[in-house]
mmCIF file of N, CA and C in Angstrom:
data_model
loop_
_atom_site.group_PDB
_atom_site.id
_atom_site.type_symbol
_atom_site.label_atom_id
_atom_site.label_comp_id
_atom_site.label_asym_id
_atom_site.label_seq_id
_atom_site.Cartn_x
_atom_site.Cartn_y
_atom_site.Cartn_z
ATOM 1 N N PRO A 1 61.029 -54.877 50.928
ATOM 2 C CA PRO A 1 61.080 -56.092 50.114
ATOM 3 C C PRO A 1 59.992 -57.124 50.427
ATOM 4 N N PRO A 2 59.648 -57.361 51.699
ATOM 5 C CA PRO A 2 58.578 -58.348 51.935
ATOM 6 C C PRO A 2 57.226 -57.895 51.372
ATOM 7 N N THR A 3 56.967 -56.600 51.439
ATOM 8 C CA THR A 3 55.712 -56.080 50.890
ATOM 9 C C THR A 3 55.684 -56.259 49.377
ATOM 10 N N LEU A 4 56.770 -55.900 48.724
ATOM 11 C CA LEU A 4 56.858 -56.060 47.270
ATOM 12 C C LEU A 4 56.719 -57.528 46.875
ATOM 13 N N GLU A 5 57.345 -58.409 47.635
ATOM 14 C CA GLU A 5 57.266 -59.845 47.333
ATOM 15 C C GLU A 5 55.835 -60.356 47.453
ATOM 16 N N ARG A 6 55.147 -59.938 48.522
ATOM 17 C CA ARG A 6 53.765 -60.385 48.712
ATOM 18 C C ARG A 6 52.862 -59.844 47.605
ATOM 19 N N LEU A 7 53.039 -58.587 47.264
ATOM 20 C CA LEU A 7 52.225 -57.989 46.206
ATOM 21 C C LEU A 7 52.511 -58.640 44.856
ATOM 22 N N THR A 8 53.767 -58.841 44.551
ATOM 23 C CA THR A 8 54.148 -59.477 43.290
ATOM 24 C C THR A 8 53.539 -60.872 43.195
ATOM 25 N N SER A 9 53.587 -61.625 44.275
ATOM 26 C CA SER A 9 53.009 -62.981 44.281
ATOM 27 C C SER A 9 51.510 -62.944 44.023
ATOM 28 N N GLU A 10 50.825 -62.000 44.656
ATOM 29 C CA GLU A 10 49.379 -61.901 44.478
ATOM 30 C C GLU A 10 49.027 -61.579 43.020
ATOM 31 N N VAL A 11 49.732 -60.608 42.450
ATOM 32 C CA VAL A 11 49.451 -60.199 41.067
ATOM 33 C C VAL A 11 49.788 -61.316 40.089
ATOM 34 N N ARG A 12 50.928 -61.924 40.250
ATOM 35 C CA ARG A 12 51.337 -62.983 39.307
ATOM 36 C C ARG A 12 50.456 -64.223 39.404
ATOM 37 N N ALA A 13 49.950 -64.501 40.582
ATOM 38 C CA ALA A 13 49.052 -65.648 40.738
ATOM 39 C C ALA A 13 47.686 -65.373 40.114
ATOM 40 N N ALA A 14 47.293 -64.111 40.080
ATOM 41 C CA ALA A 14 45.960 -63.763 39.587
ATOM 42 C C ALA A 14 45.876 -63.656 38.067
ATOM 43 N N PHE A 15 46.999 -63.312 37.430
ATOM 44 C CA PHE A 15 46.957 -63.043 35.992
ATOM 45 C C PHE A 15 47.967 -63.903 35.243
ATOM 46 N N LYS A 16 47.459 -64.676 34.309
ATOM 47 C CA LYS A 16 48.329 -65.522 33.484
ATOM 48 C C LYS A 16 48.685 -64.833 32.174
ATOM 49 N N ARG A 17 47.743 -64.012 31.675
ATOM 50 C CA ARG A 17 47.945 -63.289 30.412
ATOM 51 C C ARG A 17 47.564 -61.825 30.622
ATOM 52 N N PRO A 18 48.147 -60.920 29.856
ATOM 53 C CA PRO A 18 47.767 -59.505 29.977
ATOM 54 C C PRO A 18 46.272 -59.269 29.792
ATOM 55 N N SER A 19 45.640 -60.073 28.955
ATOM 56 C CA SER A 19 44.199 -59.902 28.718
ATOM 57 C C SER A 19 43.359 -60.244 29.957
ATOM 58 N N ASP A 20 43.948 -60.938 30.926
ATOM 59 C CA ASP A 20 43.240 -61.259 32.171
ATOM 60 C C ASP A 20 43.110 -60.041 33.079
ATOM 61 N N ILE A 21 43.918 -59.026 32.831
ATOM 62 C CA ILE A 21 43.934 -57.847 33.708
ATOM 63 C C ILE A 21 42.793 -56.914 33.313
ATOM 64 N N THR A 22 41.762 -56.897 34.151
ATOM 65 C CA THR A 22 40.605 -56.023 33.946
ATOM 66 C C THR A 22 40.380 -55.220 35.224
ATOM 67 N N PHE A 23 39.553 -54.183 35.124
ATOM 68 C CA PHE A 23 39.256 -53.385 36.313
ATOM 69 C C PHE A 23 38.652 -54.254 37.412
ATOM 70 N N GLN A 24 37.735 -55.141 37.037
ATOM 71 C CA GLN A 24 37.089 -56.006 38.031
ATOM 72 C C GLN A 24 38.085 -56.967 38.659
ATOM 73 N N ALA A 25 38.988 -57.527 37.857
ATOM 74 C CA ALA A 25 39.963 -58.486 38.383
ATOM 75 C C ALA A 25 40.955 -57.794 39.312
ATOM 76 N N VAL A 26 41.379 -56.610 38.950
ATOM 77 C CA VAL A 26 42.320 -55.868 39.790
ATOM 78 C C VAL A 26 41.652 -55.466 41.112
ATOM 79 N N ALA A 27 40.397 -55.067 41.043
ATOM 80 C CA ALA A 27 39.676 -54.667 42.253
ATOM 81 C C ALA A 27 39.497 -55.833 43.223
ATOM 82 N N ALA A 28 39.600 -57.063 42.725
ATOM 83 C CA ALA A 28 39.419 -58.249 43.566
ATOM 84 C C ALA A 28 40.696 -58.701 44.262
ATOM 85 N N LEU A 29 41.809 -57.996 44.054
ATOM 86 C CA LEU A 29 43.078 -58.367 44.694
ATOM 87 C C LEU A 29 43.209 -57.627 46.028
ATOM 88 N N PRO A 30 43.002 -58.308 47.146
ATOM 89 C CA PRO A 30 42.960 -57.622 48.434
ATOM 90 C C PRO A 30 44.270 -56.935 48.833
ATOM 91 N N TYR A 31 45.395 -57.571 48.576
ATOM 92 C CA TYR A 31 46.653 -56.951 49.006
ATOM 93 C C TYR A 31 47.000 -55.756 48.124
ATOM 94 N N LEU A 32 46.699 -55.843 46.846
ATOM 95 C CA LEU A 32 46.906 -54.693 45.957
ATOM 96 C C LEU A 32 46.044 -53.522 46.426
ATOM 97 N N GLN A 33 44.791 -53.800 46.754
ATOM 98 C CA GLN A 33 43.905 -52.733 47.242
ATOM 99 C C GLN A 33 44.434 -52.146 48.548
ATOM 100 N N ALA A 34 44.972 -52.993 49.419
ATOM 101 C CA ALA A 34 45.549 -52.505 50.682
ATOM 102 C C ALA A 34 46.767 -51.620 50.416
ATOM 103 N N CYS A 35 47.579 -52.001 49.446
ATOM 104 C CA CYS A 35 48.760 -51.187 49.086
ATOM 105 C C CYS A 35 48.339 -49.834 48.534
ATOM 106 N N ILE A 36 47.295 -49.819 47.724
ATOM 107 C CA ILE A 36 46.796 -48.556 47.175
ATOM 108 C C ILE A 36 46.254 -47.676 48.286
ATOM 109 N N ARG A 37 45.463 -48.248 49.181
ATOM 110 C CA ARG A 37 44.912 -47.456 50.293
ATOM 111 C C ARG A 37 46.011 -46.914 51.195
ATOM 112 N N GLU A 38 47.029 -47.719 51.444
ATOM 113 C CA GLU A 38 48.137 -47.278 52.289
ATOM 114 C C GLU A 38 48.937 -46.171 51.601
ATOM 115 N N THR A 39 49.115 -46.293 50.302
ATOM 116 C CA THR A 39 49.794 -45.239 49.553
ATOM 117 C C THR A 39 49.000 -43.942 49.614
ATOM 118 N N MET A 40 47.699 -44.025 49.439
ATOM 119 C CA MET A 40 46.851 -42.830 49.507
ATOM 120 C C MET A 40 46.832 -42.241 50.922
ATOM 121 N N ARG A 41 46.972 -43.091 51.935
ATOM 122 C CA ARG A 41 47.044 -42.579 53.307
ATOM 123 C C ARG A 41 48.337 -41.791 53.513
ATOM 124 N N LEU A 42 49.453 -42.357 53.069
ATOM 125 C CA LEU A 42 50.738 -41.695 53.266
ATOM 126 C C LEU A 42 50.940 -40.491 52.353
ATOM 127 N N TYR A 43 50.447 -40.576 51.151
ATOM 128 C CA TYR A 43 50.639 -39.509 50.160
ATOM 129 C C TYR A 43 49.299 -39.153 49.527
ATOM 130 N N PRO A 44 48.422 -38.478 50.267
ATOM 131 C CA PRO A 44 47.105 -38.161 49.720
ATOM 132 C C PRO A 44 47.221 -37.282 48.473
ATOM 133 N N PRO A 45 46.373 -37.530 47.481
ATOM 134 C CA PRO A 45 46.450 -36.761 46.242
ATOM 135 C C PRO A 45 46.135 -35.285 46.442
ATOM 136 N N VAL A 46 45.357 -34.973 47.447
ATOM 137 C CA VAL A 46 45.053 -33.585 47.798
ATOM 138 C C VAL A 46 45.393 -33.437 49.275
ATOM 139 N N ALA A 47 46.395 -32.635 49.568
ATOM 140 C CA ALA A 47 46.861 -32.529 50.963
ATOM 141 C C ALA A 47 45.846 -31.847 51.861
ATOM 142 N N THR A 48 45.128 -30.887 51.335
ATOM 143 C CA THR A 48 44.119 -30.203 52.150
ATOM 144 C C THR A 48 42.772 -30.843 51.905
ATOM 145 N N GLY A 49 41.889 -30.663 52.841
ATOM 146 C CA GLY A 49 40.556 -31.215 52.678
ATOM 147 C C GLY A 49 39.708 -30.331 51.789
ATOM 148 N N VAL A 50 38.631 -30.897 51.286
ATOM 149 C CA VAL A 50 37.673 -30.123 50.507
ATOM 150 C C VAL A 50 36.873 -29.279 51.496
ATOM 151 N N PRO A 51 36.942 -27.957 51.371
ATOM 152 C CA PRO A 51 36.246 -27.131 52.361
ATOM 153 C C PRO A 51 34.732 -27.243 52.246
ATOM 154 N N ARG A 52 34.105 -27.225 53.386
ATOM 155 C CA ARG A 52 32.642 -27.192 53.472
ATOM 156 C C ARG A 52 32.280 -25.878 54.162
ATOM 157 N N ILE A 53 31.137 -25.353 53.846
ATOM 158 C CA ILE A 53 30.690 -24.104 54.450
ATOM 159 C C ILE A 53 29.691 -24.432 55.549
ATOM 160 N N ILE A 54 29.945 -23.880 56.729
ATOM 161 C CA ILE A 54 29.061 -24.112 57.871
ATOM 162 C C ILE A 54 27.696 -23.498 57.547
ATOM 163 N N PRO A 55 26.619 -24.279 57.698
ATOM 164 C CA PRO A 55 25.285 -23.773 57.350
ATOM 165 C C PRO A 55 24.774 -22.701 58.320
ATOM 166 N N ALA A 56 23.680 -22.089 57.945
ATOM 167 C CA ALA A 56 23.058 -21.049 58.776
ATOM 168 C C ALA A 56 22.830 -21.562 60.190
ATOM 169 N N GLY A 57 23.081 -20.714 61.131
ATOM 170 C CA GLY A 57 22.913 -21.079 62.535
ATOM 171 C C GLY A 57 24.185 -21.558 63.189
ATOM 172 N N GLY A 58 25.221 -21.884 62.370
ATOM 173 C CA GLY A 58 26.494 -22.349 62.915
ATOM 174 C C GLY A 58 26.439 -23.801 63.341
ATOM 175 N N ARG A 59 27.572 -24.337 63.690
ATOM 176 C CA ARG A 59 27.681 -25.730 64.133
ATOM 177 C C ARG A 59 28.854 -25.869 65.094
ATOM 178 N N GLU A 60 28.757 -26.867 65.961
ATOM 179 C CA GLU A 60 29.870 -27.211 66.841
ATOM 180 C C GLU A 60 30.635 -28.365 66.195
ATOM 181 N N ILE A 61 31.938 -28.197 66.066
ATOM 182 C CA ILE A 61 32.793 -29.244 65.525
ATOM 183 C C ILE A 61 33.929 -29.466 66.508
ATOM 184 N N MET A 62 34.013 -30.687 67.015
ATOM 185 C CA MET A 62 35.054 -31.072 67.962
ATOM 186 C C MET A 62 35.134 -30.102 69.153
ATOM 187 N N GLY A 63 33.983 -29.730 69.659
ATOM 188 C CA GLY A 63 33.929 -28.890 70.855
ATOM 189 C C GLY A 63 34.118 -27.397 70.614
ATOM 190 N N ARG A 64 34.223 -26.984 69.368
ATOM 191 C CA ARG A 64 34.401 -25.561 69.057
ATOM 192 C C ARG A 64 33.231 -25.085 68.207
ATOM 193 N N TRP A 65 32.698 -23.932 68.585
ATOM 194 C CA TRP A 65 31.583 -23.371 67.842
ATOM 195 C C TRP A 65 32.097 -22.608 66.627
ATOM 196 N N LEU A 66 31.517 -22.921 65.467
ATOM 197 C CA LEU A 66 31.876 -22.232 64.235
ATOM 198 C C LEU A 66 30.638 -21.523 63.703
ATOM 199 N N PRO A 67 30.748 -20.212 63.447
ATOM 200 C CA PRO A 67 29.589 -19.471 62.933
ATOM 201 C C PRO A 67 29.264 -19.851 61.491
ATOM 202 N N SER A 68 28.055 -19.560 61.074
ATOM 203 C CA SER A 68 27.652 -19.867 59.707
ATOM 204 C C SER A 68 28.556 -19.142 58.714
ATOM 205 N N ALA A 69 28.694 -19.722 57.538
ATOM 206 C CA ALA A 69 29.519 -19.211 56.436
ATOM 207 C C ALA A 69 31.017 -19.422 56.659
ATOM 208 N N THR A 70 31.413 -20.063 57.757
ATOM 209 C CA THR A 70 32.822 -20.392 57.989
ATOM 210 C C THR A 70 33.185 -21.585 57.118
ATOM 211 N N ARG A 71 34.373 -21.560 56.527
ATOM 212 C CA ARG A 71 34.848 -22.703 55.756
ATOM 213 C C ARG A 71 35.609 -23.635 56.699
ATOM 214 N N ALA A 72 35.287 -24.905 56.634
ATOM 215 C CA ALA A 72 35.937 -25.896 57.499
ATOM 216 C C ALA A 72 36.334 -27.103 56.652
ATOM 217 N N SER A 73 37.459 -27.717 57.007
ATOM 218 C CA SER A 73 37.887 -28.929 56.312
ATOM 219 C C SER A 73 38.836 -29.713 57.212
ATOM 220 N N VAL A 74 39.095 -30.935 56.811
ATOM 221 C CA VAL A 74 40.055 -31.783 57.518
ATOM 222 C C VAL A 74 41.300 -31.860 56.646
ATOM 223 N N HIS A 75 42.441 -31.593 57.219
ATOM 224 C CA HIS A 75 43.704 -31.651 56.494
ATOM 225 C C HIS A 75 44.087 -33.123 56.356
ATOM 226 N N HIS A 76 43.987 -33.661 55.131
ATOM 227 C CA HIS A 76 44.187 -35.095 54.900
ATOM 228 C C HIS A 76 45.549 -35.597 55.381
ATOM 229 N N TYR A 77 46.591 -34.878 55.029
ATOM 230 C CA TYR A 77 47.934 -35.331 55.381
ATOM 231 C C TYR A 77 48.089 -35.436 56.901
ATOM 232 N N SER A 78 47.649 -34.410 57.598
ATOM 233 C CA SER A 78 47.778 -34.417 59.065
ATOM 234 C C SER A 78 46.968 -35.532 59.703
ATOM 235 N N ALA A 79 45.742 -35.721 59.243
ATOM 236 C CA ALA A 79 44.887 -36.776 59.797
ATOM 237 C C ALA A 79 45.473 -38.157 59.546
ATOM 238 N N SER A 80 46.051 -38.341 58.369
ATOM 239 C CA SER A 80 46.600 -39.643 58.003
ATOM 240 C C SER A 80 47.955 -39.944 58.630
ATOM 241 N N HIS A 81 48.608 -38.925 59.122
ATOM 242 C CA HIS A 81 49.930 -39.104 59.738
ATOM 243 C C HIS A 81 49.892 -38.905 61.254
ATOM 244 N N SER A 82 48.708 -38.837 61.803
ATOM 245 C CA SER A 82 48.568 -38.629 63.245
ATOM 246 C C SER A 82 48.617 -39.953 64.007
ATOM 247 N N ALA A 83 49.424 -39.982 65.044
ATOM 248 C CA ALA A 83 49.495 -41.174 65.898
ATOM 249 C C ALA A 83 48.175 -41.386 66.645
ATOM 250 N N ALA A 84 47.363 -40.358 66.730
ATOM 251 C CA ALA A 84 46.041 -40.512 67.341
ATOM 252 C C ALA A 84 45.121 -41.345 66.455
ATOM 253 N N ASN A 85 45.423 -41.408 65.165
ATOM 254 C CA ASN A 85 44.586 -42.160 64.218
ATOM 255 C C ASN A 85 45.209 -43.467 63.747
ATOM 256 N N PHE A 86 46.544 -43.505 63.659
ATOM 257 C CA PHE A 86 47.210 -44.677 63.096
ATOM 258 C C PHE A 86 48.437 -45.073 63.911
ATOM 259 N N ARG A 87 48.559 -46.352 64.184
ATOM 260 C CA ARG A 87 49.763 -46.882 64.814
ATOM 261 C C ARG A 87 50.883 -46.855 63.763
ATOM 262 N N ASN A 88 52.081 -46.466 64.170
ATOM 263 C CA ASN A 88 53.210 -46.327 63.237
ATOM 264 C C ASN A 88 52.785 -45.514 62.011
ATOM 265 N N PRO A 89 52.338 -44.267 62.226
ATOM 266 C CA PRO A 89 51.708 -43.503 61.154
ATOM 267 C C PRO A 89 52.599 -43.155 59.972
ATOM 268 N N ASP A 90 53.904 -43.142 60.145
ATOM 269 C CA ASP A 90 54.794 -42.781 59.046
ATOM 270 C C ASP A 90 55.378 -43.984 58.321
ATOM 271 N N SER A 91 54.913 -45.171 58.669
ATOM 272 C CA SER A 91 55.412 -46.396 58.041
ATOM 273 C C SER A 91 54.409 -46.922 57.019
ATOM 274 N N PHE A 92 54.942 -47.507 55.949
ATOM 275 C CA PHE A 92 54.113 -48.108 54.910
ATOM 276 C C PHE A 92 53.755 -49.520 55.339
ATOM 277 N N ILE A 93 52.501 -49.707 55.770
ATOM 278 C CA ILE A 93 52.052 -50.998 56.291
ATOM 279 C C ILE A 93 50.680 -51.323 55.692
ATOM 280 N N PRO A 94 50.668 -51.910 54.501
ATOM 281 C CA PRO A 94 49.389 -52.233 53.862
ATOM 282 C C PRO A 94 48.526 -53.186 54.686
ATOM 283 N N GLU A 95 49.158 -53.983 55.519
ATOM 284 C CA GLU A 95 48.414 -54.966 56.322
ATOM 285 C C GLU A 95 47.343 -54.297 57.189
ATOM 286 N N ARG A 96 47.512 -53.037 57.524
ATOM 287 C CA ARG A 96 46.514 -52.348 58.356
ATOM 288 C C ARG A 96 45.160 -52.269 57.659
ATOM 289 N N TRP A 97 45.132 -52.434 56.334
ATOM 290 C CA TRP A 97 43.887 -52.357 55.568
ATOM 291 C C TRP A 97 43.293 -53.729 55.258
ATOM 292 N N MET A 98 43.983 -54.778 55.629
ATOM 293 C CA MET A 98 43.490 -56.128 55.349
ATOM 294 C C MET A 98 42.392 -56.490 56.354
ATOM 295 N N PRO A 99 41.440 -57.318 55.942
ATOM 296 C CA PRO A 99 40.338 -57.679 56.845
ATOM 297 C C PRO A 99 40.810 -58.234 58.187
ATOM 298 N N GLU A 100 41.884 -59.009 58.165
ATOM 299 C CA GLU A 100 42.358 -59.608 59.425
ATOM 300 C C GLU A 100 42.955 -58.574 60.381
ATOM 301 N N SER A 101 43.228 -57.370 59.904
ATOM 302 C CA SER A 101 43.823 -56.348 60.774
ATOM 303 C C SER A 101 42.843 -55.829 61.814
ATOM 304 N N THR A 102 41.557 -56.123 61.647
ATOM 305 C CA THR A 102 40.576 -55.656 62.627
ATOM 306 C C THR A 102 40.742 -56.361 63.967
ATOM 307 N N ALA A 103 41.504 -57.442 64.008
ATOM 308 C CA ALA A 103 41.745 -58.152 65.257
ATOM 309 C C ALA A 103 43.225 -58.162 65.625
ATOM 310 N N GLY A 104 44.046 -57.534 64.823
ATOM 311 C CA GLY A 104 45.487 -57.595 65.040
ATOM 312 C C GLY A 104 46.075 -56.313 65.606
ATOM 313 N N GLU A 105 47.342 -56.134 65.324
ATOM 314 C CA GLU A 105 48.129 -55.016 65.842
ATOM 315 C C GLU A 105 47.551 -53.653 65.451
ATOM 316 N N TYR A 106 46.875 -53.588 64.306
ATOM 317 C CA TYR A 106 46.346 -52.316 63.810
ATOM 318 C C TYR A 106 44.825 -52.218 63.966
ATOM 319 N N ALA A 107 44.277 -53.012 64.870
ATOM 320 C CA ALA A 107 42.830 -53.036 65.091
ATOM 321 C C ALA A 107 42.288 -51.683 65.538
ATOM 322 N N ASP A 108 43.083 -50.905 66.248
ATOM 323 C CA ASP A 108 42.604 -49.625 66.764
ATOM 324 C C ASP A 108 42.848 -48.457 65.819
ATOM 325 N N ASP A 109 43.409 -48.718 64.641
ATOM 326 C CA ASP A 109 43.600 -47.635 63.674
ATOM 327 C C ASP A 109 42.239 -47.052 63.280
ATOM 328 N N ALA A 110 42.193 -45.742 63.171
ATOM 329 C CA ALA A 110 40.969 -45.053 62.747
ATOM 330 C C ALA A 110 40.992 -44.940 61.229
ATOM 331 N N ARG A 111 40.690 -46.039 60.557
ATOM 332 C CA ARG A 111 40.803 -46.080 59.107
ATOM 333 C C ARG A 111 39.968 -45.005 58.409
ATOM 334 N N GLU A 112 38.846 -44.650 59.032
ATOM 335 C CA GLU A 112 37.988 -43.629 58.435
ATOM 336 C C GLU A 112 38.638 -42.244 58.444
ATOM 337 N N ALA A 113 39.746 -42.083 59.178
ATOM 338 C CA ALA A 113 40.465 -40.802 59.185
ATOM 339 C C ALA A 113 41.217 -40.578 57.879
ATOM 340 N N SER A 114 41.416 -41.624 57.106
ATOM 341 C CA SER A 114 42.066 -41.497 55.809
ATOM 342 C C SER A 114 40.988 -41.499 54.731
ATOM 343 N N ALA A 115 40.685 -40.316 54.217
ATOM 344 C CA ALA A 115 39.659 -40.162 53.178
ATOM 345 C C ALA A 115 40.210 -39.256 52.088
ATOM 346 N N PRO A 116 41.188 -39.762 51.318
ATOM 347 C CA PRO A 116 41.863 -38.904 50.342
ATOM 348 C C PRO A 116 40.972 -38.390 49.220
ATOM 349 N N PHE A 117 39.813 -39.012 49.021
ATOM 350 C CA PHE A 117 38.913 -38.587 47.950
ATOM 351 C C PHE A 117 37.621 -38.001 48.492
ATOM 352 N N SER A 118 37.652 -37.529 49.737
ATOM 353 C CA SER A 118 36.506 -36.921 50.396
ATOM 354 C C SER A 118 35.541 -38.002 50.887
ATOM 355 N N VAL A 119 34.424 -37.565 51.450
ATOM 356 C CA VAL A 119 33.413 -38.488 51.966
ATOM 357 C C VAL A 119 32.030 -37.947 51.647
ATOM 358 N N GLY A 120 31.054 -38.791 51.825
ATOM 359 C CA GLY A 120 29.673 -38.367 51.626
ATOM 360 C C GLY A 120 29.333 -38.096 50.168
ATOM 361 N N PRO A 121 28.395 -37.179 49.931
ATOM 362 C CA PRO A 121 27.939 -36.935 48.560
ATOM 363 C C PRO A 121 29.012 -36.326 47.658
ATOM 364 N N ARG A 122 30.095 -35.831 48.237
ATOM 365 C CA ARG A 122 31.180 -35.241 47.440
ATOM 366 C C ARG A 122 32.328 -36.235 47.205
ATOM 367 N N ASN A 123 32.126 -37.471 47.642
ATOM 368 C CA ASN A 123 33.153 -38.499 47.485
ATOM 369 C C ASN A 123 33.388 -38.766 45.996
ATOM 370 N N CYS A 124 34.628 -38.995 45.638
ATOM 371 C CA CYS A 124 34.993 -39.216 44.232
ATOM 372 C C CYS A 124 34.363 -40.508 43.712
ATOM 373 N N ILE A 125 33.554 -40.398 42.670
ATOM 374 C CA ILE A 125 32.883 -41.581 42.130
ATOM 375 C C ILE A 125 33.855 -42.464 41.344
ATOM 376 N N GLY A 126 35.011 -41.934 40.979
ATOM 377 C CA GLY A 126 35.966 -42.713 40.189
ATOM 378 C C GLY A 126 37.028 -43.440 41.005
ATOM 379 N N GLN A 127 36.965 -43.350 42.328
ATOM 380 C CA GLN A 127 38.037 -43.931 43.136
ATOM 381 C C GLN A 127 38.104 -45.445 43.088
ATOM 382 N N LYS A 128 37.017 -46.104 42.819
ATOM 383 C CA LYS A 128 37.039 -47.568 42.770
ATOM 384 C C LYS A 128 37.553 -48.044 41.434
#
């Protein structure tokens, strides 16, 4: 209930008429964006990672040697629910994504571990 109340207040304060609701205006609501990111962390749209193929010559990943042509990926759900990456990993806490969280209780969260739309050149261009 407190999360819903805070989100409702933010949305209602930002929009007086339905015509005020635009992609740019919605993107400017920090708590709404935090709620979306937290939802994607807890329930990633794709549970498995997008596989990448190890290039010729092989590569070391996290201390393990992988030969070329091996498919490797990060399992989104596991990474996002790991206590090694997130404090209280199974709880819905949008505040962890707010700018002030970098100095608070969730300052040590590995936010980059939650990448539900991939990263790098394969990152979803429509996520914003």
